[in-house]
Amino acid sequence: MNKRNDIRNVAIIAHVDHGKTTLVDALLRQSGIFRENQQVQERVMDSNDLERERGITILSKNTAIEYKDTKINIVDTPGHADFGGEVERVLKMVNGVILVVDAFEGPMPQTKFVLKKALELSLPVLVCVNKVDRPEARPVEVVDEVLELLLELDDSERYLDSPFIFASAIGGWASSDVSVKKDTMEDMYEAILEHIPAPEGDLDGPVQLLVTTIDYNEYVGRIGVGKVERGTVRVNQDLMLLNFLDDTKKQKVRIGKLYEYSGLQRVEVQEAKMGSIIALSGIEDIHIGDTLTDPEVQEAVEFVTISEPTIA
Ligand code: GDP
């Protein structure tokens, strides 16, 4: 087993309007990843039309922040319901979650569904109590409410030591101490590095990658998104694509272009190792839930649906 200390993969869970987009904007902005000509006001995670229409997050979107030579991949999660196991697949890419909770409203039902799945996977939870600048904010009570919720969802008490960060995403600051205001998001980055474990796996083994999301781009066609579970993927590499629904269905494929995430963009890379969240093009018949493997060692990524898909 190897560890990628230069990476953190984390999913963000939040009730609508609790400030997920604003928080990611602030983390991006302060990581200095934006050049002057890049527009941040184009909301980070709301780029999908359908999503905008319904005011909820449907497709998972990835963002990557660089902090102290570490790439923090932030993966969005569907907010309110599970579209055929998507939540589990998204959570399978990460080693922890950030739970964003409004400092006035406290935890809301929409966050419970995804949080429950994260706890079922034993993922560490970093709680971000956001909007502490609101005059009516009651962060201390909200901490208790979140702890109660964690206990309700997992009665083992192991989540009662979960770390808390108090933030004003809109003000661009976060503090590990509820009574201390800060000037930057530094405490938040540090908490991510400290409390979200680095991805672990076999760097040298045969390639294995679970396709978590599908995207489309008019220039390169279908794009598969996922985390490299094992080994190293490379441009032009010959791989076997194992169909998720029909395990007799498989085909030889070749990666066309390979991308990692940087800020809000995908950047082309020649190879990506275990632990990296990547996007790849050149495979037209790629579907959510499929596994890409070494042709010599064809093992599908174990993927168990934790509970039946439900629409809240
Ligand atoms: P999302 O739906 O979770 O992505 O929430 P948004 O980031 O879109 O924020 C919802 C609303 O809350 C917007 O009007 C934000 O300006 C506001 N908001 C976000 N963060 C803060 C904060 O730290 N303090 C205050 N007062 N408002 C915030």
XYZ file of C-alpha atoms and ligand atoms in Angstrom:
340
model
C 0.000 0.000 0.000
C 1.189 3.479 -0.868
C -0.051 6.850 0.335
C -0.509 9.993 -1.772
C 0.309 12.719 0.731
C 0.101 15.310 -2.046
C -3.639 14.702 -2.485
C -6.845 15.021 -0.483
C -10.145 13.879 -1.968
C -13.144 15.256 -0.156
C -16.873 15.478 -0.859
C -18.929 18.457 0.167
C -22.374 17.940 1.660
C -24.751 20.814 2.287
C -28.385 21.750 2.443
C -29.304 24.107 -0.377
C -28.382 27.741 0.418
C -26.149 26.893 3.371
C -23.236 28.278 1.370
C -21.480 25.432 -0.397
C -20.851 27.432 -3.572
C -19.667 30.504 -1.688
C -17.347 28.382 0.442
C -15.728 26.690 -2.537
C -15.390 30.101 -4.234
C -13.577 31.449 -1.162
C -11.286 28.416 -0.935
C -10.437 28.742 -4.624
C -9.910 32.462 -4.543
C -7.505 32.348 -1.608
C -5.551 29.431 -2.963
C -4.350 31.938 -5.554
C -5.293 29.690 -8.387
C -7.122 32.384 -10.289
C -5.355 34.557 -12.748
C -6.745 38.021 -13.245
C -8.573 37.153 -16.415
C -10.520 34.346 -14.834
C -13.986 35.159 -13.692
C -15.000 33.749 -10.357
C -18.483 35.145 -10.338
C -19.490 32.371 -12.702
C -20.707 30.216 -9.833
C -18.442 27.268 -9.225
C -20.781 24.358 -8.947
C -23.964 25.611 -10.544
C -23.013 25.322 -14.188
C -25.578 22.723 -15.116
C -28.757 24.120 -16.631
C -31.070 21.550 -15.194
C -29.524 22.104 -11.826
C -30.023 25.837 -12.104
C -33.605 25.317 -13.122
C -34.386 23.180 -10.119
C -32.066 24.966 -7.740
C -30.461 21.721 -6.671
C -27.293 19.913 -7.508
C -27.748 16.930 -9.761
C -24.464 16.225 -11.482
C -21.292 15.894 -9.502
C -18.842 18.630 -10.249
C -15.226 18.645 -9.291
C -13.011 21.480 -8.220
C -9.364 21.309 -7.219
C -7.562 23.631 -4.854
C -3.813 23.774 -4.390
C -2.609 24.403 -0.867
C 0.941 23.896 0.381
C 1.821 21.520 -2.474
C -1.312 19.482 -1.828
C -4.107 19.136 -4.338
C -7.472 19.148 -2.619
C -10.093 17.672 -4.940
C -13.545 18.814 -3.862
C -16.357 16.709 -5.209
C -19.916 17.897 -5.124
C -22.655 15.516 -4.014
C -26.269 15.395 -5.116
C -28.115 17.313 -2.440
C -31.401 15.616 -1.820
C -31.822 12.246 -3.431
C -29.986 9.357 -4.908
C -30.139 8.928 -8.645
C -29.303 5.250 -8.992
C -26.423 4.960 -6.575
C -24.674 8.164 -7.585
C -24.116 9.229 -4.005
C -22.296 5.994 -3.189
C -20.120 6.234 -6.268
C -19.193 9.817 -5.510
C -18.416 8.941 -1.895
C -16.275 6.053 -3.063
C -13.849 8.563 -4.614
C -13.203 10.420 -1.372
C -11.610 9.850 2.027
C -13.798 12.247 3.960
C -16.584 14.797 3.738
C -17.076 18.453 4.579
C -20.524 19.010 6.044
C -21.579 22.631 5.569
C -24.242 23.808 8.004
C -25.796 27.267 8.297
C -24.957 28.812 11.700
C -28.515 30.013 12.093
C -30.633 27.291 10.501
C -28.691 24.313 11.769
C -28.783 20.901 10.088
C -31.669 20.384 7.650
C -33.292 17.207 6.312
C -31.626 17.449 2.894
C -28.180 16.936 4.341
C -29.188 13.890 6.333
C -29.546 11.523 3.417
C -26.031 12.003 2.047
C -24.477 12.306 5.495
C -25.987 8.960 6.463
C -24.306 7.323 3.480
C -20.980 8.925 4.359
C -21.231 7.529 7.894
C -22.159 4.091 6.552
C -18.862 4.221 4.647
C -17.082 5.305 7.871
C -15.815 8.490 6.205
C -14.448 11.172 8.549
C -16.617 14.289 8.762
C -15.237 17.832 8.954
C -18.090 20.097 9.983
C -18.093 23.638 8.654
C -20.553 25.879 10.501
C -20.968 28.617 7.920
C -22.443 32.139 7.960
C -21.202 32.848 11.489
C -21.276 36.535 10.485
C -25.084 36.504 10.456
C -26.382 38.653 13.314
C -28.762 35.875 14.344
C -26.092 33.157 14.103
C -26.096 30.657 16.978
C -23.004 28.533 16.225
C -22.672 26.971 19.679
C -26.202 25.558 19.564
C -25.707 24.440 15.991
C -22.644 22.442 17.069
C -24.871 20.566 19.524
C -27.506 19.992 16.872
C -24.919 18.572 14.468
C -23.532 16.291 17.202
C -27.067 15.096 17.935
C -27.593 14.368 14.260
C -24.295 12.454 14.038
C -25.316 10.403 17.050
C -28.749 9.758 15.598
C -27.230 8.489 12.336
C -24.408 6.532 13.970
C -24.926 5.567 17.595
C -21.378 4.249 18.028
C -20.334 7.720 19.310
C -17.254 7.608 17.088
C -18.401 10.782 15.313
C -18.660 12.858 18.485
C -14.991 13.850 18.141
C -15.525 15.247 14.651
C -13.667 18.514 14.040
C -15.588 21.779 13.639
C -14.627 24.873 11.675
C -16.539 28.159 11.937
C -16.670 30.142 8.737
C -17.963 33.178 7.015
C -17.570 32.002 3.451
C -18.865 35.336 2.222
C -16.305 37.157 4.379
C -13.537 34.821 3.232
C -12.481 33.535 6.642
C -12.643 30.420 8.780
C -11.663 29.728 12.364
C -11.158 26.584 14.382
C -12.281 28.530 17.450
C -15.901 29.609 17.650
C -15.011 32.768 19.567
C -12.136 33.926 17.363
C -12.618 35.728 14.076
C -9.875 35.293 11.477
C -8.869 37.036 8.254
C -8.353 34.089 5.937
C -9.495 30.568 5.093
C -6.213 29.147 6.436
C -7.802 27.218 9.335
C -10.144 25.531 6.864
C -7.321 24.373 4.541
C -5.330 23.156 7.535
C -8.326 21.259 8.900
C -8.769 19.518 5.542
C -5.104 18.462 5.453
C -5.222 17.299 9.052
C -8.576 15.523 9.216
C -9.137 14.139 5.726
C -6.754 11.203 5.173
C -4.602 11.032 2.044
C -5.682 8.407 -0.513
C -4.048 5.031 -0.113
C -3.619 2.180 -2.545
C -1.226 0.323 -4.778
C 0.747 2.678 -7.046
C 2.413 -0.098 -9.021
C -0.431 -2.578 -9.427
C -2.566 -3.161 -12.513
C -4.807 -0.232 -13.439
C -8.259 -0.046 -11.948
C -10.641 2.903 -12.182
C -14.364 3.207 -11.438
C -16.281 5.582 -13.728
C -18.212 7.814 -11.339
C -19.657 10.473 -13.605
C -20.094 11.061 -17.317
C -19.654 14.453 -18.862
C -19.863 15.641 -22.444
C -17.830 18.096 -24.411
C -18.539 18.978 -28.045
C -14.858 18.731 -29.012
C -13.840 15.496 -27.335
C -17.218 13.760 -26.906
C -18.016 11.647 -23.890
C -15.832 12.144 -20.843
C -15.581 9.637 -18.026
C -14.724 10.909 -14.553
C -13.373 8.826 -11.706
C -10.583 8.191 -9.258
C -7.610 6.012 -10.127
C -8.020 3.159 -7.624
C -4.812 1.363 -8.507
C -1.778 1.782 -10.738
C -1.115 4.555 -13.248
C -3.278 5.538 -16.216
C -1.610 7.015 -19.298
C -2.624 8.646 -22.546
C -2.891 6.041 -25.331
C -2.889 3.217 -22.837
C -4.800 0.104 -23.882
C -7.334 -0.838 -21.246
C -10.332 -3.094 -20.841
C -13.712 -1.491 -20.190
C -15.936 -3.680 -18.033
C -19.624 -2.934 -18.345
C -21.369 -2.239 -15.045
C -24.772 -3.710 -15.943
C -23.640 -6.725 -17.927
C -20.471 -8.430 -16.749
C -20.164 -10.440 -19.962
C -19.861 -7.178 -21.857
C -16.367 -5.787 -22.141
C -14.263 -4.132 -24.772
C -10.724 -3.053 -25.475
C -10.436 0.701 -25.302
C -7.762 3.363 -25.435
C -7.566 6.599 -23.472
C -7.511 9.600 -25.821
C -7.008 12.596 -23.611
C -6.450 12.545 -19.875
C -7.161 15.411 -17.485
C -6.761 16.293 -13.846
C -8.600 19.149 -12.169
C -7.137 22.538 -11.366
C -9.378 25.229 -9.987
C -12.550 25.084 -12.042
C -10.815 23.658 -15.062
C -9.569 20.410 -16.444
C -5.921 20.417 -17.414
C -4.427 17.843 -19.746
C -1.894 15.454 -18.263
C 0.054 12.535 -19.732
C -0.458 10.220 -16.803
C -2.233 10.030 -13.467
C -1.492 7.810 -10.502
C -3.501 6.022 -7.850
C -5.481 8.542 -5.793
C -5.899 11.128 -8.549
C -9.362 12.167 -9.670
C -9.281 12.334 -13.430
C -11.388 12.855 -16.520
C -10.711 10.967 -19.728
C -11.965 11.095 -23.288
C -11.698 8.881 -26.346
C -13.988 6.121 -25.105
C -17.426 6.613 -26.640
C -19.136 3.668 -25.001
C -18.230 4.567 -21.422
C -20.960 4.521 -18.760
C -21.396 5.357 -15.105
C -20.407 2.409 -12.945
C -18.107 0.834 -15.562
C -14.590 -0.157 -14.557
C -11.456 0.483 -16.609
C -8.820 -2.162 -15.975
C -5.543 -3.521 -17.116
C -6.376 -6.017 -19.938
C -4.298 -8.656 -18.123
C -6.021 -8.248 -14.757
C -9.706 -7.654 -15.314
C -11.196 -6.906 -11.932
C -14.257 -4.701 -11.659
C -14.172 -2.224 -8.794
C -16.334 -3.636 -6.077
C -19.359 -1.462 -5.919
C -22.194 -2.192 -3.565
C -25.299 -0.071 -3.426
C -25.730 0.633 0.262
C -29.430 1.280 0.064
C -32.122 1.409 -2.584
C -32.372 4.593 -4.631
C -34.874 6.939 -3.059
C -36.332 10.224 -4.075
C -36.836 12.438 -1.043
P -25.384 26.738 -1.834
O -26.793 26.585 -2.325
O -25.107 25.852 -0.666
O -24.350 26.614 -2.904
O -25.325 28.225 -1.215
P -24.690 29.552 -1.819
O -23.238 29.542 -1.743
O -25.317 29.808 -3.154
O -25.207 30.616 -0.749
C -26.591 30.828 -0.504
C -26.794 32.244 0.004
O -26.144 32.399 1.253
C -26.229 33.306 -0.912
O -27.089 34.422 -0.911
C -24.893 33.648 -0.261
O -24.476 34.955 -0.545
C -25.215 33.467 1.196
N -24.025 33.124 1.970
C -23.101 32.184 1.693
N -22.134 32.168 2.618
C -22.458 33.113 3.522
C -21.834 33.583 4.729
O -20.769 33.132 5.149
N -22.496 34.576 5.402
C -23.662 35.115 4.965
N -24.205 36.072 5.700
N -24.251 34.702 3.831
C -23.667 33.719 3.126
